[in-house]
PDB file of C-alpha atoms in Angstrom:
ATOM      1  CA  UNK A   1     111.496 -33.752  10.525  1.00 95.00           C
ATOM      2  CA  UNK A   2     113.026 -35.247  13.685  1.00 98.00           C
ATOM      3  CA  UNK A   3     114.115 -32.694  16.283  1.00 98.00           C
ATOM      4  CA  UNK A   4     115.962 -33.127  19.572  1.00 98.00           C
ATOM      5  CA  UNK A   5     115.290 -30.239  21.942  1.00 98.00           C
ATOM      6  CA  UNK A   6     116.625 -29.543  25.418  1.00 98.00           C
ATOM      7  CA  UNK A   7     116.996 -26.796  27.996  1.00 98.00           C
ATOM      8  CA  UNK A   8     119.417 -26.642  30.940  1.00 98.00           C
ATOM      9  CA  UNK A   9     119.018 -22.971  31.890  1.00 97.00           C
ATOM     10  CA  UNK A  10     117.214 -23.661  35.170  1.00 96.00           C
ATOM     11  CA  UNK A  11     117.739 -26.224  37.923  1.00 93.00           C
ATOM     12  CA  UNK A  12     115.523 -28.604  35.922  1.00 95.00           C
ATOM     13  CA  UNK A  13     116.716 -29.970  32.578  1.00 97.00           C
ATOM     14  CA  UNK A  14     114.096 -30.892  30.004  1.00 98.00           C
ATOM     15  CA  UNK A  15     114.644 -32.830  26.803  1.00 98.00           C
ATOM     16  CA  UNK A  16     112.319 -34.039  24.058  1.00 98.00           C
ATOM     17  CA  UNK A  17     112.260 -35.815  20.734  1.00 98.00           C
ATOM     18  CA  UNK A  18     109.711 -34.317  18.368  1.00 98.00           C
ATOM     19  CA  UNK A  19     108.869 -35.556  14.887  1.00 97.00           C
ATOM     20  CA  UNK A  20     106.742 -33.400  12.596  1.00 96.00           C
ATOM     21  CA  UNK A  21     105.158 -31.694  15.594  1.00 95.00           C
ATOM     22  CA  UNK A  22     104.440 -34.916  17.491  1.00 97.00           C
ATOM     23  CA  UNK A  23     106.244 -35.468  20.784  1.00 98.00           C
ATOM     24  CA  UNK A  24     107.808 -38.929  20.713  1.00 98.00           C
ATOM     25  CA  UNK A  25     109.163 -38.612  24.235  1.00 98.00           C
ATOM     26  CA  UNK A  26     110.054 -36.034  26.856  1.00 98.00           C
ATOM     27  CA  UNK A  27     112.110 -36.191  30.029  1.00 98.00           C
ATOM     28  CA  UNK A  28     112.588 -33.914  33.019  1.00 97.00           C
ATOM     29  CA  UNK A  29     115.756 -34.324  35.068  1.00 96.00           C
ATOM     30  CA  UNK A  30     118.925 -32.632  36.217  1.00 95.00           C
ATOM     31  CA  UNK A  31     121.236 -30.623  33.940  1.00 94.00           C
ATOM     32  CA  UNK A  32     124.176 -32.892  34.780  1.00 93.00           C
ATOM     33  CA  UNK A  33     122.233 -35.917  33.486  1.00 96.00           C
ATOM     34  CA  UNK A  34     121.142 -34.363  30.191  1.00 97.00           C
ATOM     35  CA  UNK A  35     123.044 -36.717  27.896  1.00 96.00           C
ATOM     36  CA  UNK A  36     121.749 -39.749  29.814  1.00 97.00           C
ATOM     37  CA  UNK A  37     118.208 -38.446  29.354  1.00 97.00           C
ATOM     38  CA  UNK A  38     118.833 -37.924  25.636  1.00 97.00           C
ATOM     39  CA  UNK A  39     120.117 -41.494  25.336  1.00 97.00           C
ATOM     40  CA  UNK A  40     116.955 -42.809  27.031  1.00 97.00           C
ATOM     41  CA  UNK A  41     114.774 -40.694  24.730  1.00 98.00           C
ATOM     42  CA  UNK A  42     116.285 -42.315  21.652  1.00 97.00           C
ATOM     43  CA  UNK A  43     115.966 -45.786  23.147  1.00 96.00           C
ATOM     44  CA  UNK A  44     112.345 -45.353  24.191  1.00 96.00           C
ATOM     45  CA  UNK A  45     111.355 -43.695  20.900  1.00 95.00           C
ATOM     46  CA  UNK A  46     113.041 -46.366  18.784  1.00 93.00           C
ATOM     47  CA  UNK A  47     114.852 -43.593  16.913  1.00 95.00           C
ATOM     48  CA  UNK A  48     118.493 -43.242  15.942  1.00 95.00           C
ATOM     49  CA  UNK A  49     120.640 -40.131  16.480  1.00 96.00           C
ATOM     50  CA  UNK A  50     121.641 -40.301  12.818  1.00 96.00           C
ATOM     51  CA  UNK A  51     118.009 -39.653  11.859  1.00 97.00           C
ATOM     52  CA  UNK A  52     118.013 -36.195  13.483  1.00 97.00           C
ATOM     53  CA  UNK A  53     117.318 -33.216  11.242  1.00 98.00           C
ATOM     54  CA  UNK A  54     118.089 -30.547  13.829  1.00 98.00           C
ATOM     55  CA  UNK A  55     118.720 -29.684  17.470  1.00 98.00           C
ATOM     56  CA  UNK A  56     117.003 -26.990  19.529  1.00 98.00           C
ATOM     57  CA  UNK A  57     118.746 -25.583  22.597  1.00 98.00           C
ATOM     58  CA  UNK A  58     117.331 -23.373  25.341  1.00 98.00           C
ATOM     59  CA  UNK A  59     119.282 -20.123  25.402  1.00 98.00           C
ATOM     60  CA  UNK A  60     118.140 -18.776  28.753  1.00 97.00           C
ATOM     61  CA  UNK A  61     118.435 -16.480  30.463  1.00 97.00           C
ATOM     62  CA  UNK A  62     119.284 -18.655  33.435  1.00 95.00           C
ATOM     63  CA  UNK A  63     122.154 -20.299  35.236  1.00 93.00           C
ATOM     64  CA  UNK A  64     125.459 -19.426  33.576  1.00 93.00           C
ATOM     65  CA  UNK A  65     126.820 -22.927  34.180  1.00 93.00           C
ATOM     66  CA  UNK A  66     123.614 -24.589  33.017  1.00 94.00           C
ATOM     67  CA  UNK A  67     123.470 -22.505  29.852  1.00 95.00           C
ATOM     68  CA  UNK A  68     127.073 -23.294  28.945  1.00 94.00           C
ATOM     69  CA  UNK A  69     126.435 -26.983  29.606  1.00 95.00           C
ATOM     70  CA  UNK A  70     123.432 -27.051  27.279  1.00 96.00           C
ATOM     71  CA  UNK A  71     125.131 -25.100  24.528  1.00 97.00           C
ATOM     72  CA  UNK A  72     128.239 -27.286  24.725  1.00 97.00           C
ATOM     73  CA  UNK A  73     126.095 -30.407  24.465  1.00 97.00           C
ATOM     74  CA  UNK A  74     124.211 -28.927  21.520  1.00 97.00           C
ATOM     75  CA  UNK A  75     127.396 -28.013  19.703  1.00 97.00           C
ATOM     76  CA  UNK A  76     129.017 -31.402  20.325  1.00 97.00           C
ATOM     77  CA  UNK A  77     125.955 -33.310  19.118  1.00 97.00           C
ATOM     78  CA  UNK A  78     125.510 -31.037  16.099  1.00 98.00           C
ATOM     79  CA  UNK A  79     129.132 -31.537  15.087  1.00 97.00           C
ATOM     80  CA  UNK A  80     128.966 -35.307  15.541  1.00 97.00           C
ATOM     81  CA  UNK A  81     125.662 -35.659  13.692  1.00 97.00           C
ATOM     82  CA  UNK A  82     126.222 -32.910  11.091  1.00 97.00           C
ATOM     83  CA  UNK A  83     122.987 -31.041  11.847  1.00 98.00           C
ATOM     84  CA  UNK A  84     122.141 -27.402  12.508  1.00 98.00           C
ATOM     85  CA  UNK A  85     120.942 -25.870  15.742  1.00 98.00           C
ATOM     86  CA  UNK A  86     118.233 -23.371  16.681  1.00 98.00           C
ATOM     87  CA  UNK A  87     118.184 -21.413  19.924  1.00 98.00           C
ATOM     88  CA  UNK A  88     114.955 -20.684  21.797  1.00 98.00           C
ATOM     89  CA  UNK A  89     114.605 -18.442  24.845  1.00 98.00           C
ATOM     90  CA  UNK A  90     113.758 -20.311  28.028  1.00 98.00           C
ATOM     91  CA  UNK A  91     111.394 -17.450  28.917  1.00 98.00           C
ATOM     92  CA  UNK A  92     109.560 -17.839  25.593  1.00 97.00           C
ATOM     93  CA  UNK A  93     109.204 -21.589  26.125  1.00 98.00           C
ATOM     94  CA  UNK A  94     107.776 -21.044  29.621  1.00 97.00           C
ATOM     95  CA  UNK A  95     105.312 -18.509  28.261  1.00 96.00           C
ATOM     96  CA  UNK A  96     104.288 -20.880  25.460  1.00 97.00           C
ATOM     97  CA  UNK A  97     103.265 -23.444  28.055  1.00 96.00           C
ATOM     98  CA  UNK A  98     100.794 -21.019  29.613  1.00 95.00           C
ATOM     99  CA  UNK A  99      99.576 -18.506  27.006  1.00 92.00           C
ATOM    100  CA  UNK A 100      99.247 -15.015  28.445  1.00 93.00           C
ATOM    101  CA  UNK A 101     101.374 -15.893  31.475  1.00 97.00           C
ATOM    102  CA  UNK A 102     104.431 -14.006  32.652  1.00 98.00           C
ATOM    103  CA  UNK A 103     107.533 -16.245  32.700  1.00 98.00           C
ATOM    104  CA  UNK A 104     109.654 -15.734  35.825  1.00 98.00           C
ATOM    105  CA  UNK A 105     112.976 -17.551  36.324  1.00 98.00           C
ATOM    106  CA  UNK A 106     114.918 -17.475  39.584  1.00 97.00           C
ATOM    107  CA  UNK A 107     118.069 -15.464  38.820  1.00 96.00           C
ATOM    108  CA  UNK A 108     119.565 -15.854  42.335  1.00 93.00           C
ATOM    109  CA  UNK A 109     120.949 -12.820  44.179  1.00 93.00           C
ATOM    110  CA  UNK A 110     117.340 -11.850  45.037  1.00 96.00           C
ATOM    111  CA  UNK A 111     116.488 -11.229  41.370  1.00 97.00           C
ATOM    112  CA  UNK A 112     114.399 -12.868  38.672  1.00 98.00           C
ATOM    113  CA  UNK A 113     114.682 -13.077  34.908  1.00 98.00           C
ATOM    114  CA  UNK A 114     111.470 -12.091  33.157  1.00 97.00           C
ATOM    115  CA  UNK A 115     110.141 -10.216  30.144  1.00 96.00           C
ATOM    116  CA  UNK A 116     109.411  -6.493  30.300  1.00 94.00           C
ATOM    117  CA  UNK A 117     108.064  -5.022  27.052  1.00 93.00           C
ATOM    118  CA  UNK A 118     109.133  -8.246  25.358  1.00 92.00           C
ATOM    119  CA  UNK A 119     112.764  -7.949  26.449  1.00 95.00           C
ATOM    120  CA  UNK A 120     114.560 -10.181  28.974  1.00 97.00           C
ATOM    121  CA  UNK A 121     115.624  -8.414  32.159  1.00 97.00           C
ATOM    122  CA  UNK A 122     117.121  -9.259  35.555  1.00 97.00           C
ATOM    123  CA  UNK A 123     115.209  -7.430  38.270  1.00 96.00           C
ATOM    124  CA  UNK A 124     114.284  -7.687  41.937  1.00 97.00           C
ATOM    125  CA  UNK A 125     110.770  -9.174  42.082  1.00 97.00           C
ATOM    126  CA  UNK A 126     109.496  -6.329  44.272  1.00 96.00           C
ATOM    127  CA  UNK A 127     110.501  -3.872  41.530  1.00 96.00           C
ATOM    128  CA  UNK A 128     108.171  -5.448  38.966  1.00 95.00           C
ATOM    129  CA  UNK A 129     105.334  -3.037  38.306  1.00 93.00           C
ATOM    130  CA  UNK A 130     101.828  -3.794  39.513  1.00 91.00           C
ATOM    131  CA  UNK A 131     100.603  -3.117  35.967  1.00 92.00           C
ATOM    132  CA  UNK A 132     102.847  -5.918  34.672  1.00 94.00           C
ATOM    133  CA  UNK A 133     101.657  -8.375  37.334  1.00 95.00           C
ATOM    134  CA  UNK A 134      98.018  -7.428  37.925  1.00 95.00           C
ATOM    135  CA  UNK A 135      95.773 -10.250  36.739  1.00 94.00           C
ATOM    136  CA  UNK A 136      98.662 -12.208  35.192  1.00 96.00           C
ATOM    137  CA  UNK A 137      99.662 -15.775  35.886  1.00 98.00           C
ATOM    138  CA  UNK A 138     103.321 -16.087  36.874  1.00 98.00           C
ATOM    139  CA  UNK A 139     105.093 -19.306  35.834  1.00 98.00           C
ATOM    140  CA  UNK A 140     108.599 -20.616  36.423  1.00 98.00           C
ATOM    141  CA  UNK A 141     110.831 -21.354  39.396  1.00 97.00           C
ATOM    142  CA  UNK A 142     111.151 -17.620  40.081  1.00 98.00           C
ATOM    143  CA  UNK A 143     107.378 -17.309  40.387  1.00 98.00           C
ATOM    144  CA  UNK A 144     107.398 -20.177  42.878  1.00 98.00           C
ATOM    145  CA  UNK A 145     110.260 -18.721  44.921  1.00 98.00           C
ATOM    146  CA  UNK A 146     108.759 -15.237  45.056  1.00 98.00           C
ATOM    147  CA  UNK A 147     105.103 -16.296  45.163  1.00 98.00           C
ATOM    148  CA  UNK A 148     104.287 -13.957  48.082  1.00 97.00           C
ATOM    149  CA  UNK A 149     105.705 -10.899  46.307  1.00 97.00           C
ATOM    150  CA  UNK A 150     103.961 -11.630  43.008  1.00 97.00           C
ATOM    151  CA  UNK A 151     100.615 -12.493  44.573  1.00 97.00           C
ATOM    152  CA  UNK A 152     100.713  -9.351  46.709  1.00 96.00           C
ATOM    153  CA  UNK A 153     101.007  -7.357  43.479  1.00 95.00           C
ATOM    154  CA  UNK A 154      97.950  -9.059  41.981  1.00 96.00           C
ATOM    155  CA  UNK A 155      99.479 -11.977  40.097  1.00 97.00           C
ATOM    156  CA  UNK A 156      98.337 -15.573  40.336  1.00 97.00           C
ATOM    157  CA  UNK A 157     100.937 -18.335  40.754  1.00 98.00           C
ATOM    158  CA  UNK A 158      99.971 -21.988  40.127  1.00 98.00           C
ATOM    159  CA  UNK A 159     100.763 -24.563  42.845  1.00 98.00           C
ATOM    160  CA  UNK A 160     104.470 -25.294  43.345  1.00 97.00           C
ATOM    161  CA  UNK A 161     104.268 -28.714  41.686  1.00 95.00           C
ATOM    162  CA  UNK A 162     102.450 -27.482  38.572  1.00 97.00           C
ATOM    163  CA  UNK A 163     104.005 -28.494  35.260  1.00 96.00           C
ATOM    164  CA  UNK A 164     103.401 -24.909  34.101  1.00 98.00           C
ATOM    165  CA  UNK A 165     106.601 -23.999  35.986  1.00 98.00           C
ATOM    166  CA  UNK A 166     108.721 -26.299  33.769  1.00 97.00           C
ATOM    167  CA  UNK A 167     110.255 -25.028  30.477  1.00 97.00           C
ATOM    168  CA  UNK A 168     109.217 -28.091  28.478  1.00 98.00           C
ATOM    169  CA  UNK A 169     111.586 -28.975  25.652  1.00 98.00           C
ATOM    170  CA  UNK A 170     108.705 -29.927  23.339  1.00 98.00           C
ATOM    171  CA  UNK A 171     107.733 -26.234  23.396  1.00 98.00           C
ATOM    172  CA  UNK A 172     111.262 -25.258  22.384  1.00 98.00           C
ATOM    173  CA  UNK A 173     110.892 -27.539  19.364  1.00 98.00           C
ATOM    174  CA  UNK A 174     107.581 -25.907  18.484  1.00 97.00           C
ATOM    175  CA  UNK A 175     109.015 -22.373  18.754  1.00 98.00           C
ATOM    176  CA  UNK A 176     112.245 -23.047  16.822  1.00 98.00           C
ATOM    177  CA  UNK A 177     112.582 -21.099  13.606  1.00 95.00           C
ATOM    178  CA  UNK A 178     116.072 -20.447  12.306  1.00 94.00           C
ATOM    179  CA  UNK A 179     118.444 -23.402  12.286  1.00 98.00           C
ATOM    180  CA  UNK A 180     122.083 -22.450  11.762  1.00 98.00           C
ATOM    181  CA  UNK A 181     125.605 -23.683  12.476  1.00 98.00           C
ATOM    182  CA  UNK A 182     125.862 -24.533  16.187  1.00 96.00           C
ATOM    183  CA  UNK A 183     128.652 -22.044  16.883  1.00 95.00           C
ATOM    184  CA  UNK A 184     126.333 -19.172  15.904  1.00 97.00           C
ATOM    185  CA  UNK A 185     123.786 -19.960  18.628  1.00 97.00           C
ATOM    186  CA  UNK A 186     124.498 -17.766  21.635  1.00 95.00           C
ATOM    187  CA  UNK A 187     123.059 -17.715  25.165  1.00 96.00           C
ATOM    188  CA  UNK A 188     120.954 -14.810  26.399  1.00 96.00           C
ATOM    189  CA  UNK A 189     122.872 -13.006  29.118  1.00 93.00           C
ATOM    190  CA  UNK A 190     121.197 -10.068  30.823  1.00 92.00           C
ATOM    191  CA  UNK A 191     123.890  -9.607  33.455  1.00 79.00           C
ATOM    192  CA  UNK A 192     127.523 -10.574  33.914  1.00 64.00           C
ATOM    193  CA  UNK A 193     128.368 -14.038  35.304  1.00 56.00           C
ATOM    194  CA  UNK A 194     129.269 -14.130  39.005  1.00 48.00           C
ATOM    195  CA  UNK A 195     132.935 -14.906  38.235  1.00 41.00           C
ATOM    196  CA  UNK A 196     133.245 -11.765  36.110  1.00 44.00           C
ATOM    197  CA  UNK A 197     131.736  -9.664  38.899  1.00 40.00           C
ATOM    198  CA  UNK A 198     134.272 -11.011  41.390  1.00 36.00           C
ATOM    199  CA  UNK A 199     137.242 -10.607  39.062  1.00 37.00           C
ATOM    200  CA  UNK A 200     136.100  -7.373  37.453  1.00 43.00           C
TER     201      UNK A 200
END
């Protein structure tokens, strides 16, 4: 089974081609260059888009614009190639890259997206409980940005350049379960987009 997976929820876009659990290629770039990265993946893997059996898209939480970009790309490709799509949480993919770690994504506005009791939340990093952080490894761009806060509460944060902070698309492919029509895959929003807050 040939799967194309990608995530554009953070300021780093990841994409991967995975066949029967084996990663044929993976790229890390910018969300605005996602389709170029996908094109390169197919070229370097000597695979054809028509051979795809499914697409996996990161569903966040994360940047509203980035999420919409990724979902739009997933829907367009799924329609063109007549394949189904599975959504995978960006937080779950981060956690899968570092078992036992706490995924922390920079949510801007002095908040982070993370998991509390298994549920995605937007919260100020200094409001995360010591019991949640004590002895845990924090991964993701939010952990890097708020390293001082997390480490003061007893968490460990890998070096800024560690690949543990990247939501690798190959992990999205591994976590994908339910493939369905692309229009049924929805992003994970835990707060209103900035535009709605201004207009509302």
